[in-house]
Coordinates of C-alpha atoms and ligand atoms in Angstrom, one line a residue:
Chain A
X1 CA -14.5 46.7 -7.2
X2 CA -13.2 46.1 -10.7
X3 CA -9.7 45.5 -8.8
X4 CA -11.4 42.1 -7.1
X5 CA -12.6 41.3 -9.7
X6 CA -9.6 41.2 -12.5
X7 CA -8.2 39.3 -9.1
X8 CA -11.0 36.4 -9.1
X9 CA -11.0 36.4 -13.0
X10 CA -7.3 35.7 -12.1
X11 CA -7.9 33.4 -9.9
X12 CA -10.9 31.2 -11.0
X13 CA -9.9 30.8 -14.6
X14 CA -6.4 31.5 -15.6
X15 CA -4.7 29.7 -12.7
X16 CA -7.1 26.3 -12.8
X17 CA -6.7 26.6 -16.3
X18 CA -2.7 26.7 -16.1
X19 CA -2.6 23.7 -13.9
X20 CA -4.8 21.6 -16.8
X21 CA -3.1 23.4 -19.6
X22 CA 0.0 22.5 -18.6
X23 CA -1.3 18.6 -17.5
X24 CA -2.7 18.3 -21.3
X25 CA 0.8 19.6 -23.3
X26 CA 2.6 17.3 -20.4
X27 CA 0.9 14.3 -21.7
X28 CA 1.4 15.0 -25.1
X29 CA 4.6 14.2 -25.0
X30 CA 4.4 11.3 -22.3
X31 CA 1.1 10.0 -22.2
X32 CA 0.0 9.0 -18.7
X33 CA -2.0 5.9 -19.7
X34 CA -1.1 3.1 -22.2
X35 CA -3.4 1.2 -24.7
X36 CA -2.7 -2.2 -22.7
X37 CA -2.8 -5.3 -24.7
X38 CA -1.2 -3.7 -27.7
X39 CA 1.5 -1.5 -26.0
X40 CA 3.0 -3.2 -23.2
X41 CA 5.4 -2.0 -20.0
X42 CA 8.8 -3.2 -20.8
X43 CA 11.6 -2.7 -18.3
X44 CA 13.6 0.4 -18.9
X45 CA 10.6 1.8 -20.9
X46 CA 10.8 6.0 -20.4
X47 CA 8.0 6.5 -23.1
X48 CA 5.1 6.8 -20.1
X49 CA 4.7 9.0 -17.5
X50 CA 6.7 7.8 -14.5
X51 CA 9.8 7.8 -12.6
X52 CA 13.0 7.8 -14.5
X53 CA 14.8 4.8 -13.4
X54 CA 15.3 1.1 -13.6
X55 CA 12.2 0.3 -11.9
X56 CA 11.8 -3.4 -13.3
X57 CA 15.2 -4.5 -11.5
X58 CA 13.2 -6.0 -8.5
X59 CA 10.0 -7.0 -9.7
X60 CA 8.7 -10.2 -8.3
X61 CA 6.7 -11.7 -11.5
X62 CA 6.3 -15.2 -12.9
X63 CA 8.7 -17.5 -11.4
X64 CA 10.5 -20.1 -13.3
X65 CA 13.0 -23.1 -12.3
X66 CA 16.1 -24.2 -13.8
X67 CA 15.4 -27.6 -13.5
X68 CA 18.6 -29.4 -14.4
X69 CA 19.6 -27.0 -11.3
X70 CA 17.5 -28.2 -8.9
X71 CA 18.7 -30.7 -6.3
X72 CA 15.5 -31.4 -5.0
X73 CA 15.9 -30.0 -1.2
X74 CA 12.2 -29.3 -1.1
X75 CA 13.4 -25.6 1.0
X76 CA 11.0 -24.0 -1.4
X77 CA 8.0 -26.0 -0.8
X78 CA 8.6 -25.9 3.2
X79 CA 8.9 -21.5 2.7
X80 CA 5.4 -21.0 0.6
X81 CA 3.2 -19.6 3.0
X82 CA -0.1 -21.4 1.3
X83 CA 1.6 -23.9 -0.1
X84 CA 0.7 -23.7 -3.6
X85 CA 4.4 -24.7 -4.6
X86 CA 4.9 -28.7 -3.9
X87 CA 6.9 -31.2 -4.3
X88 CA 5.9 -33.1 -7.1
X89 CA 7.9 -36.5 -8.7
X90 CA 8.9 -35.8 -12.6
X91 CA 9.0 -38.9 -14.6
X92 CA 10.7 -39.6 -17.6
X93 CA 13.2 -36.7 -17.8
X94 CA 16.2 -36.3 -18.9
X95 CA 16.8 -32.8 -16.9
X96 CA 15.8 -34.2 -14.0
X97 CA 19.0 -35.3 -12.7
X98 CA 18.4 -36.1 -8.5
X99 CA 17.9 -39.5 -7.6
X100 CA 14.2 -38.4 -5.9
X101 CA 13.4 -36.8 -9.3
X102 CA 10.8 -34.1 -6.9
X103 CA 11.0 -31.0 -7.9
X104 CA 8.4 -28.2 -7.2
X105 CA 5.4 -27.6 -9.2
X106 CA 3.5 -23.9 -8.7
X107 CA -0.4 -23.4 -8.7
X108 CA 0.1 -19.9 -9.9
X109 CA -3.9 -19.5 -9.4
X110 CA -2.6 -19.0 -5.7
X111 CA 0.7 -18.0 -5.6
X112 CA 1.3 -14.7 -3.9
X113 CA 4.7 -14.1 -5.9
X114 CA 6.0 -13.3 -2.1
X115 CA 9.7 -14.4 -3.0
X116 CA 9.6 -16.6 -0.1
X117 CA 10.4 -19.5 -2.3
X118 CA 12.8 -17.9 -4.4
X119 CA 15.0 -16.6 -1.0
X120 CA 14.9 -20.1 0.2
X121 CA 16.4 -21.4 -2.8
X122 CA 19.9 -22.6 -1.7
X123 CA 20.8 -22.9 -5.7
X124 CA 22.1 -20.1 -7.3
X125 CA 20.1 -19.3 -11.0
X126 CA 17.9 -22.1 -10.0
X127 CA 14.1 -20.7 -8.6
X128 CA 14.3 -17.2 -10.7
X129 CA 11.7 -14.3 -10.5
X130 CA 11.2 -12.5 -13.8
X131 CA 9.5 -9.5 -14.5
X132 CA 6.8 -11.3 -17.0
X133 CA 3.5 -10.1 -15.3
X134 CA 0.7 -10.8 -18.0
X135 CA -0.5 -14.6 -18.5
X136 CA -3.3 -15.2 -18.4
X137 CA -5.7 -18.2 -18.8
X138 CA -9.4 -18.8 -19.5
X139 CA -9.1 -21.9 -16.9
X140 CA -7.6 -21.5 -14.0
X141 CA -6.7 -25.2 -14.5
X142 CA -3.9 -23.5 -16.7
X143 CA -2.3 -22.3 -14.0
X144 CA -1.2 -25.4 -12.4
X145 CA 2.7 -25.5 -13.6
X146 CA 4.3 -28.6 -13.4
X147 CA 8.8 -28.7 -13.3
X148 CA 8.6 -29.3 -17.0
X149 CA 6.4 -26.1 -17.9
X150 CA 8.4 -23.6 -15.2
X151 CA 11.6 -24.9 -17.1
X152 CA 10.2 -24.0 -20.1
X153 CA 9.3 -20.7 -18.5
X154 CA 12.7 -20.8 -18.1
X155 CA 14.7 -21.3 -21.2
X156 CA 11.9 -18.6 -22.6
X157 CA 13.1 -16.1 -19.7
X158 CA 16.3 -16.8 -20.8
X159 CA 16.3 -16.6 -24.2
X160 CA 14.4 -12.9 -23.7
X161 CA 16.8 -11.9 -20.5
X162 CA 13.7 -11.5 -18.3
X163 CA 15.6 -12.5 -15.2
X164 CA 14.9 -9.8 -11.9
X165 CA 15.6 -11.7 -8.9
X166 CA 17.7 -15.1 -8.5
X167 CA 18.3 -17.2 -6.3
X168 CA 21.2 -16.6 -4.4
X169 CA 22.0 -19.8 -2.5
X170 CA 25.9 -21.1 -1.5
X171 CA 25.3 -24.2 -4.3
X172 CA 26.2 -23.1 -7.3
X173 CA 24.6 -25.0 -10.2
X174 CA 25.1 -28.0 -11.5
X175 CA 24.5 -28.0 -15.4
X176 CA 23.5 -25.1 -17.7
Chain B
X1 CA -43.0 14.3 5.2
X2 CA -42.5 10.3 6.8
X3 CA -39.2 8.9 7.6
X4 CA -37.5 6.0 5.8
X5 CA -34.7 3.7 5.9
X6 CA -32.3 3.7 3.0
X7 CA -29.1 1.0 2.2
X8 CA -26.2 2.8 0.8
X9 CA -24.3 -0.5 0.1
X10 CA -22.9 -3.4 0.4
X11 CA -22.6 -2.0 -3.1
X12 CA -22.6 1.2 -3.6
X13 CA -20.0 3.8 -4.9
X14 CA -19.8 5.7 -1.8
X15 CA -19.0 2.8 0.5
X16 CA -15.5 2.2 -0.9
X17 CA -15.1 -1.3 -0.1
X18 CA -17.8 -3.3 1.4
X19 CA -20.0 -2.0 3.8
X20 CA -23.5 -1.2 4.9
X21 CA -24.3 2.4 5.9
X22 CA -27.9 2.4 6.5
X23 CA -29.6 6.3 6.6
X24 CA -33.2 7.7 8.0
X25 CA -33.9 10.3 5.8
X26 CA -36.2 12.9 7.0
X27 CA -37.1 14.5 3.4
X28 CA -33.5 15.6 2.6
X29 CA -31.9 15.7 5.6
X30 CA -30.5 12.6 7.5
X31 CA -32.6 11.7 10.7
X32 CA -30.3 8.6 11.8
X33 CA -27.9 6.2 10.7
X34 CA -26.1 2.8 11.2
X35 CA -23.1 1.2 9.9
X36 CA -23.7 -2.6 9.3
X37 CA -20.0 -4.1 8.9
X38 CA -18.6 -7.7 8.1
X39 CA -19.0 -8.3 4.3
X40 CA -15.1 -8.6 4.4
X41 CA -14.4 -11.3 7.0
X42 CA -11.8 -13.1 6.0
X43 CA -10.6 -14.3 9.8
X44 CA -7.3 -12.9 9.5
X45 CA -6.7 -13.4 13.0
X46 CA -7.3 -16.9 13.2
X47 CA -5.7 -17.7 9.9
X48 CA -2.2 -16.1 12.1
X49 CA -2.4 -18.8 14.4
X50 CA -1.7 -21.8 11.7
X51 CA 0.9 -19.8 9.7
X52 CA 4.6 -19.4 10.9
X53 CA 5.8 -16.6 12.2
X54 CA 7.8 -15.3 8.2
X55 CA 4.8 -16.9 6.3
X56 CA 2.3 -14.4 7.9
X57 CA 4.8 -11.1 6.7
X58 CA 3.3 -11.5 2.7
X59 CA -0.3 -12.2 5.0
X60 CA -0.3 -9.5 6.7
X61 CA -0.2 -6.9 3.7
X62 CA -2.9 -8.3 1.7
X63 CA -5.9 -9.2 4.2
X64 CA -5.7 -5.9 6.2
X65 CA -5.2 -2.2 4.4
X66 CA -4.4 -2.6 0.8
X67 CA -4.1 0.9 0.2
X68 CA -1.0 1.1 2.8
X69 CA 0.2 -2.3 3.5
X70 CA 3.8 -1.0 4.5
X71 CA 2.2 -0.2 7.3
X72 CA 0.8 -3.2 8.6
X73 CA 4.1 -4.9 8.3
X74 CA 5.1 -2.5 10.6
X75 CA 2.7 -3.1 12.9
X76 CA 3.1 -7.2 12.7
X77 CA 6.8 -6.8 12.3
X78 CA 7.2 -4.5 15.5
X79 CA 5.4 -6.3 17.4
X80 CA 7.3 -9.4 16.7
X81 CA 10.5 -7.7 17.6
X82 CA 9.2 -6.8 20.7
X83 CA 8.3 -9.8 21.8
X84 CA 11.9 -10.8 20.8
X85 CA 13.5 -7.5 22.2
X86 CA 16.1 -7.0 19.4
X87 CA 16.9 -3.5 18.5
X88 CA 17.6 -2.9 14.9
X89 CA 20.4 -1.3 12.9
X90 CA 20.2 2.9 12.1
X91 CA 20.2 2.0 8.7
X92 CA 17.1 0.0 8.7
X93 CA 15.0 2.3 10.5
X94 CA 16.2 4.7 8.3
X95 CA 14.6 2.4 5.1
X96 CA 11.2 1.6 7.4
X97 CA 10.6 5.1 7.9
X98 CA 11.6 6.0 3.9
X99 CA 9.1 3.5 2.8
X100 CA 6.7 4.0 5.5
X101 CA 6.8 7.9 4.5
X102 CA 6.2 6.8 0.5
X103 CA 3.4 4.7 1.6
X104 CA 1.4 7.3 3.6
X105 CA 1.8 9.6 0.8
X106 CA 0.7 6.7 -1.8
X107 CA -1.7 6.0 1.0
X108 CA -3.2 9.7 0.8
X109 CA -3.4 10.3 -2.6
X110 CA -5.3 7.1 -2.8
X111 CA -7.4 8.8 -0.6
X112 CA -7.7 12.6 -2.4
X113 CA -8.6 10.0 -5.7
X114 CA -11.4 8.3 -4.6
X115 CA -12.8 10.9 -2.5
X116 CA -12.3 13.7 -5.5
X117 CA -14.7 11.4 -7.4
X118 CA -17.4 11.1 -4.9
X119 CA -17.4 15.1 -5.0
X120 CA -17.1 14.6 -8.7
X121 CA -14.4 16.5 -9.6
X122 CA -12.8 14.1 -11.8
X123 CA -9.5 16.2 -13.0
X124 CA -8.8 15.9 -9.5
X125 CA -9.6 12.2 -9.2
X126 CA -6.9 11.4 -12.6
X127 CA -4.2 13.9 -11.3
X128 CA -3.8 12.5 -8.0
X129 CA -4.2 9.1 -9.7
X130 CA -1.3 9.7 -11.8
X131 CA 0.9 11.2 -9.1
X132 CA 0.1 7.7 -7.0
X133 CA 1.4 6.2 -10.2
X134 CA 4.7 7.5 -9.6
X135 CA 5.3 6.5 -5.8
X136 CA 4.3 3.1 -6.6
X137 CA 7.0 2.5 -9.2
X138 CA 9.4 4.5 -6.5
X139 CA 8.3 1.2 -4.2
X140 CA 8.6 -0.7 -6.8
X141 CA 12.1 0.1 -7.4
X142 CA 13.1 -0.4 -3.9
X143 CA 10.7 -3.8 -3.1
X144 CA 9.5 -5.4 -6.5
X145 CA 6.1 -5.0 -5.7
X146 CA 3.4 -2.5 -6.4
X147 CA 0.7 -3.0 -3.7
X148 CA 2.0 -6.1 -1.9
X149 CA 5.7 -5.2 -0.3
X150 CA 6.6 -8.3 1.4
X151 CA 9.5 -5.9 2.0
X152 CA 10.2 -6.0 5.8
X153 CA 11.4 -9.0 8.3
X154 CA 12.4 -9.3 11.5
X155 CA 15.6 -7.4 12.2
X156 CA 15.7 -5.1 9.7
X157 CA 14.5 -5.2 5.5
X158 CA 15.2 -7.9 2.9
X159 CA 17.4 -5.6 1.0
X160 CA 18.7 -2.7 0.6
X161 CA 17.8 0.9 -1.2
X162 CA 18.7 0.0 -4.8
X163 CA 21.9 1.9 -6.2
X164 CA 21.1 5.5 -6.9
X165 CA 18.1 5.6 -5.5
X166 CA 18.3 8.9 -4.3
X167 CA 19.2 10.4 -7.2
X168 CA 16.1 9.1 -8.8
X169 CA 13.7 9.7 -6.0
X170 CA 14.4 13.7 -4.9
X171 CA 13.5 14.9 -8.3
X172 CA 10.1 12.9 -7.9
X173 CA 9.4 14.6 -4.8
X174 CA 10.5 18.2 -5.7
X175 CA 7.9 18.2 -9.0
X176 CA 5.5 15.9 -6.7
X177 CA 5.5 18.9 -3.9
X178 CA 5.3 21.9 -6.8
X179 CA 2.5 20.3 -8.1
X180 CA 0.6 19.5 -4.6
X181 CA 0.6 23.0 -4.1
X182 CA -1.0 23.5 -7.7
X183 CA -3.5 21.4 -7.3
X184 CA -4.6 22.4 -3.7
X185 CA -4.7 25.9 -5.2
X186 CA -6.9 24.6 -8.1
X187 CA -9.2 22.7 -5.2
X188 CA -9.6 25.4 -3.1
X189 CA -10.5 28.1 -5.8
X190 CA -13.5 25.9 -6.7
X191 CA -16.6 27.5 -5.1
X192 CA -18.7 23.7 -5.4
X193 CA -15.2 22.6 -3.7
X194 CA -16.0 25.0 -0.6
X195 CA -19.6 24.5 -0.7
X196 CA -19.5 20.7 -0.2
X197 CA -16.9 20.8 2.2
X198 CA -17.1 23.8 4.6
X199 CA -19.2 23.2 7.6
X200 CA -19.8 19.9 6.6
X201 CA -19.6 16.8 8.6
X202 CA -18.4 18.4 12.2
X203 CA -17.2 16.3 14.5
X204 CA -16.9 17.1 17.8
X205 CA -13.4 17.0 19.5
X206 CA -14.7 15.9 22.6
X207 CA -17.0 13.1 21.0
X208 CA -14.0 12.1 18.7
X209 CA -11.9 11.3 21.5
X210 CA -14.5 9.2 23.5
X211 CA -15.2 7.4 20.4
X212 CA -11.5 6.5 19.9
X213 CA -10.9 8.2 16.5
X214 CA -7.4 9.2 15.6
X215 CA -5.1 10.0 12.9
X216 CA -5.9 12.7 10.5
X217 CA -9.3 13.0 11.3
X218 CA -8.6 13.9 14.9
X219 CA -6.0 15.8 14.1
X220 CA -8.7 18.0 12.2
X221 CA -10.9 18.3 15.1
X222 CA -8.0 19.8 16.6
X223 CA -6.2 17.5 19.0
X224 CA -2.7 17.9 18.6
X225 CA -1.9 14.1 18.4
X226 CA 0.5 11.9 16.3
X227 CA 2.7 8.9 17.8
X228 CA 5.3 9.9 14.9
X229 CA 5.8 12.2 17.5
X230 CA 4.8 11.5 20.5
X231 CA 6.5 7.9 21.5
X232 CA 8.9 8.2 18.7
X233 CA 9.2 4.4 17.4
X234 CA 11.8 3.4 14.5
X235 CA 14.0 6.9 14.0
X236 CA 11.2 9.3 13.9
X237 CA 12.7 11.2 16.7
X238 CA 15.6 12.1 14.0
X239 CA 13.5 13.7 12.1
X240 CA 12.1 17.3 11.9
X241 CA 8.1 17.6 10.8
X242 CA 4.9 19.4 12.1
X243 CA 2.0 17.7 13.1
X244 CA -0.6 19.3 11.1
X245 CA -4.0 20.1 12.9
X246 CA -7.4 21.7 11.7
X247 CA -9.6 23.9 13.9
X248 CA -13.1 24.0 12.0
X249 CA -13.5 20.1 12.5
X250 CA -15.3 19.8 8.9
X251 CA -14.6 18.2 5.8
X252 CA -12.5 20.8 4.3
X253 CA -10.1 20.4 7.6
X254 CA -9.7 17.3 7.1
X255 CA -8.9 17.7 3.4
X256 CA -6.1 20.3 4.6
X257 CA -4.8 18.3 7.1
X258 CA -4.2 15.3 4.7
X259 CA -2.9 17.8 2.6
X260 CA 0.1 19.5 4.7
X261 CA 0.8 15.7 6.0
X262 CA 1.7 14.6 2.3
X263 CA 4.0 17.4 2.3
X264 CA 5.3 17.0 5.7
X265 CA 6.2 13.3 4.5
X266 CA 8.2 14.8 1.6
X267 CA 10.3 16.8 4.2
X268 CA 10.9 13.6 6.0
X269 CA 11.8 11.2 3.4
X270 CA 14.2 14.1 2.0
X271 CA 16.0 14.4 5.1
X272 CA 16.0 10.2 5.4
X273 CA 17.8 9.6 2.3
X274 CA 19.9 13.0 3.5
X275 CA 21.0 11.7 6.5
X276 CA 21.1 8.0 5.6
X277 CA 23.4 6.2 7.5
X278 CA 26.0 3.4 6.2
X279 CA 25.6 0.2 7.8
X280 CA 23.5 -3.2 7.9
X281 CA 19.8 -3.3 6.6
X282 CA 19.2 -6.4 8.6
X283 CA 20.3 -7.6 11.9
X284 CA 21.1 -11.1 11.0
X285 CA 21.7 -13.0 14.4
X286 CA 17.6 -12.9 15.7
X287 CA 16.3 -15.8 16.9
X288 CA 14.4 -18.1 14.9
X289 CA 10.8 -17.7 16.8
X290 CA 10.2 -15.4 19.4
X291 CA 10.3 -16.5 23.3
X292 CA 7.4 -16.9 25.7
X293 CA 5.8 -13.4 26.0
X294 CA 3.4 -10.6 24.6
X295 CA 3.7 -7.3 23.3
X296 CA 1.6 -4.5 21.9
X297 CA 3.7 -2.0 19.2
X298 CA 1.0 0.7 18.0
X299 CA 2.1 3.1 14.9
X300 CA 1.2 6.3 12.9
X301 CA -0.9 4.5 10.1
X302 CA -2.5 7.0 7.3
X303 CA -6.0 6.3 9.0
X304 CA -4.4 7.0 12.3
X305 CA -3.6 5.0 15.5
X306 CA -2.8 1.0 14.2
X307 CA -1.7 -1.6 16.4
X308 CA -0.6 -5.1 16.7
X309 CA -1.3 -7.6 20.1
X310 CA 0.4 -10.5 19.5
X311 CA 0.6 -13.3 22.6
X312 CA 4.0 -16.1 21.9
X313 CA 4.1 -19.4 23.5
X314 CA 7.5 -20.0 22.4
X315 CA 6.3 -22.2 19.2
X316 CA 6.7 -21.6 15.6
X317 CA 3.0 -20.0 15.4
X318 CA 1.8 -17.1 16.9
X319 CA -0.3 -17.9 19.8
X320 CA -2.6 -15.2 19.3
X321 CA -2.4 -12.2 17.2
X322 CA -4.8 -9.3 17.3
X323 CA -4.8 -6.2 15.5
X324 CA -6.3 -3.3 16.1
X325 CA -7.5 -0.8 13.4
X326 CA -8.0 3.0 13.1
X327 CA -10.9 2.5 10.7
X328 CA -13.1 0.4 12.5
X329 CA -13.0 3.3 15.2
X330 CA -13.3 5.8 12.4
X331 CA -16.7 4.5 11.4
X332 CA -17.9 4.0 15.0
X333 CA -17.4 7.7 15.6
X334 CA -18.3 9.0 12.2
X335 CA -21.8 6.9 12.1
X336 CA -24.3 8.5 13.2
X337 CA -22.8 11.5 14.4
X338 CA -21.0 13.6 11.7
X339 CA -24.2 12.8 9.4
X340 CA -27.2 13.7 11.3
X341 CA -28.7 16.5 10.2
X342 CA -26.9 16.7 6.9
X343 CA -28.2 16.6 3.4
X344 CA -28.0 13.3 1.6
X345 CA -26.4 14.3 -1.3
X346 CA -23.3 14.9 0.8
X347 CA -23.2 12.2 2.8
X348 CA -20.6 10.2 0.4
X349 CA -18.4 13.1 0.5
X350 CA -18.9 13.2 4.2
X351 CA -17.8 9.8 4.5
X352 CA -15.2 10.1 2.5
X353 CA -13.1 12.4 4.2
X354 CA -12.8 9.9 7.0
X355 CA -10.8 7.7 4.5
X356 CA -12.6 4.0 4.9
X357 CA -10.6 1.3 4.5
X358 CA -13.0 -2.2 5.1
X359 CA -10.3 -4.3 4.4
X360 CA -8.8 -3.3 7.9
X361 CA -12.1 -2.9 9.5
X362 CA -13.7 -6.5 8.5
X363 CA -10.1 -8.3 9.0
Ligands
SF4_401 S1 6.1 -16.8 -4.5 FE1 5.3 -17.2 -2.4 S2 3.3 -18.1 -2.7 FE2 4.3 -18.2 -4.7 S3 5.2 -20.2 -4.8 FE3 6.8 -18.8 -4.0 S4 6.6 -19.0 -1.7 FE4 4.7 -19.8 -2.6
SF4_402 S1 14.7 -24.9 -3.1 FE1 15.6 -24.8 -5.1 S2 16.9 -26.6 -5.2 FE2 15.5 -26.9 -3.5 S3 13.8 -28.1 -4.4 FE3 13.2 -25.9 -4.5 S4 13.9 -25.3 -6.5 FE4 14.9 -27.2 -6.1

């Protein structure tokens, strides 16, 4: 009798309680859950709990264009499979070097950051993915990227090395 | 004591996603019940036939499961290769069946999270949560997206297992499958655990089978049963796993079942990136749209048996594409039958053990 019950004692508290014990001192030292718009996921962050690795290497975020790359082939705007990416004409720019000056704008509202686009690219560093996942807007009006604003996105990627997937075409680009 | 009609949905906690499940109660216990579906049409089917053939791959893992959409592009993708009868390299059915296996287990834990919180065991509902957490960024690592792979096309995958990926990923599943045994330990010593499962929610083998269920929960009722197995597709046939079956038919079996098949995916995705092969991850030379034709592929989804149907006339659209999913079958076998005569208080944990899904029901 007392055996069983030294056994359930066992076996109701101290084991269940291990298993949490052990969950609480875990996350004590890496915390499971961050305090979002203060702390932020950065690529090769190991402070949270998750898998040790380069995870971030792949990451299909905000996409940006290299404008002064572009040569205007319209590949990316034929790929997107709702077409929120179009060919739009820029005016009055100096890094818009084609003779058509149409380059593609994105309606990220309704993008489904799918990579088609970017695979279809036949430029190399031209249509980039980066791993910048959090703008937002209060109007999805916002959204609507023109050539000028992804090339900003751009030279902003750039300057922070935010760079995860490029497009790998044969054409390599023209100006830097 | 009269009868009455109660809506549990379209928004409800229990219904996990949108759906209608409409209960007679007699008192406490549940006289009858329908299922009212459709909330979720999005007319994925029709939307196929406008879209080429590679602009429907991102399609087809947002507007059907969400919680597995590997899957699905394995269902769309095999039945596009079908149709075009190409056979792909060792090395990317070695991938599929990597990420498929990662999926099912992402897919499942989903699962023992939300259906841990109908029960209301909350420590559950967080642990298995945060173990989802991990298997995501392992699919993120290997296709840059969390939910929404986009990772498979026709011929093969559109890359290849990052550099040390299997140094990263066998650790992962060694603590994951230590801890999977703690944690069913820490379930099953709960006496509420047993009470609200055991004996609840029986369905009938014989019923289950007429009414077209499969996957885990038929595998609970006891029907040996898994197309992993039985019409090996990709390189399942390489691989050594049990099927895992219950006996009691309950809740709890089903809970067990889901349980050893999490572990049962570890073993195969050990012995995949064991045994993977050099080689191409993409057949390159495949013809741009499929020829004249049709073809059915079916596959082992988490929720059980998934298939696409999709008809070609030799254009760049798909003439016709139907899909066929486990869930919808599920729901048509679980309501009324596994409820009637139950309490209502567990009728959400009832229902949860079959693992809805309505983004795969509605389409
Ligand atoms: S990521 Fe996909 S949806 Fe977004 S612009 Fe590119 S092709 Fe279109
Ligand atoms: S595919 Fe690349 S080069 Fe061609 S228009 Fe689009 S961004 Fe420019």
């Amino acid at each position: 009798m007392k055996d069983t019950r030294s056994k359930k004692v066992y076996s109701v508290v101290i084991e269940p309680m291990t298993t949490t014990m052990k969950q609480f001192f875990r996350s004590l030292i890496r915390p499971s859950t961050l305090l979002y718009p203060f702390e932020k996921l950065e690529s090769g962050d190991k402070k949270y709990f998750g898998v040790n690795g380069d995870i971030w290497s792949r990451y299909r975020g905000w996409i940006t264009l290299n404008l002064p790359a572009c040569i205007s082939c319209g590949a990316c705007a034929r790929a997107c499979p709702n077409k929120c990416c179009v060919m739009e004409k820029v005016v009055d720019d100096p890094d818009s070097i084609t003779k058509t000056h149409m380059h593609p704008r994105i309606d990220f509202a309704r993008c489904l950051f799918c990579e088609l686009c970017v695979q279809a690219c036949p430029v190399t560093d031209c249509l980039n993915m980066t791993s910048i996942y959090d703008i937002t807007e209060y109007d999805r009006k916002d959204l609507f990227y023109t050539p000028k604003d992804l090339y900003v996105m751009y030279k902003k990627a750039k300057m922070e090395k935010k760079f995860t997937t490029m497009s790998q075409g044969k054409v390599a680009s023209k100006k830097e | 004591m009269s009868e009455m009609w109660i809506n549990m949905g379209p928004q409800h906690p229990m219904t996990h996603g949108l759906w209608n499940l409409r209960v007679k109660v007699d008192g406490e216990r549940i006289a009858d019940a329908r299922a009212e579906i459709g909330y979720l049409h999005r007319g994925i089917e029709k939307i196929a036939e406008i879209k080429t053939y590679t602009e429907f791959i991102p399609l087809s893992d947002r507007f059907l499961c969400y919680a597995s959409a590997m899957s699905w592009e394995m269902a769309y993708i095999g039945a596009v290769e079908k149709v075009m009868n190409i056979e792909i390299p060792k090395r990317a059915s070695y991938i599929r069946v990597i990420v498929l296996e990662l999926q099912r287990i992402a897919s499942h834990l989903m699962w023992l999270a939300s259906w841990t919180a109908d029960l209301g065991l909350l420590t559950m509902f967080l642990y298995a949560m945060r173990e989802r957490e991990q298997f995501l960024d392992l699919m993120q690592m290997i296709t840059g997206g969390r939910l929404h792979y986009v990772y498979m096309r026709f011929g093969g995958v559109v890359k290849d297992l990052p550099e040390g990926f299997k140094e990263i990923a066998l650790p992962v599943l060694d603590q994951f499958e230590k801890r999977l045994r703690d944690y069913k330990h820490m379930m099953d010593e709960s006496e509420v655990f047993i009470l609200r499962t055991k004996g609840k929610g029986i369905w009938e083998k014989e019923y289950a089978i007429s009414m077209g269920v499969t996957g885990p929960n038929l595998r609970a009722s006891g029907v040996k049963t898994d197309l992993r197995k039985e019409t090996p597709y990709l390189s399942y046939a390489d691989f050594d796993f049990d099927i895992a079956t219950g006996t009691a038919c309950d809740t709890y079996d089903r809970y067990v079942v889901r349980m050893i098949e999490m572990s049962e995916s570890i073993k195969i995705v050990r012995e995949a990136l064991k045994k993977l092969p050099d080689g191409d991850f993409k057949l390159f030379s495949i013809p741009r749209v499929p020829p004249k034709g049709s073809a059915i592929f079916m596959s082992e989804d988490p929720r059980g048996l998934s298939a696409a149907y999709l008809v070609s006339d030799g254009t760049l659209h798909p003439y016709r594409l139907k899909f066929r999913s486990p869930t919808y079958f599920n729901i048509q076998g679980a309501v009324p039958a596994i409820i009637v005569n139950e309490r209502i208080a567990d009728v959400p944990s009832i229902i949860g053990s079959i693992d809805v899904c309505l983004g795969e029901v509605d389409r």
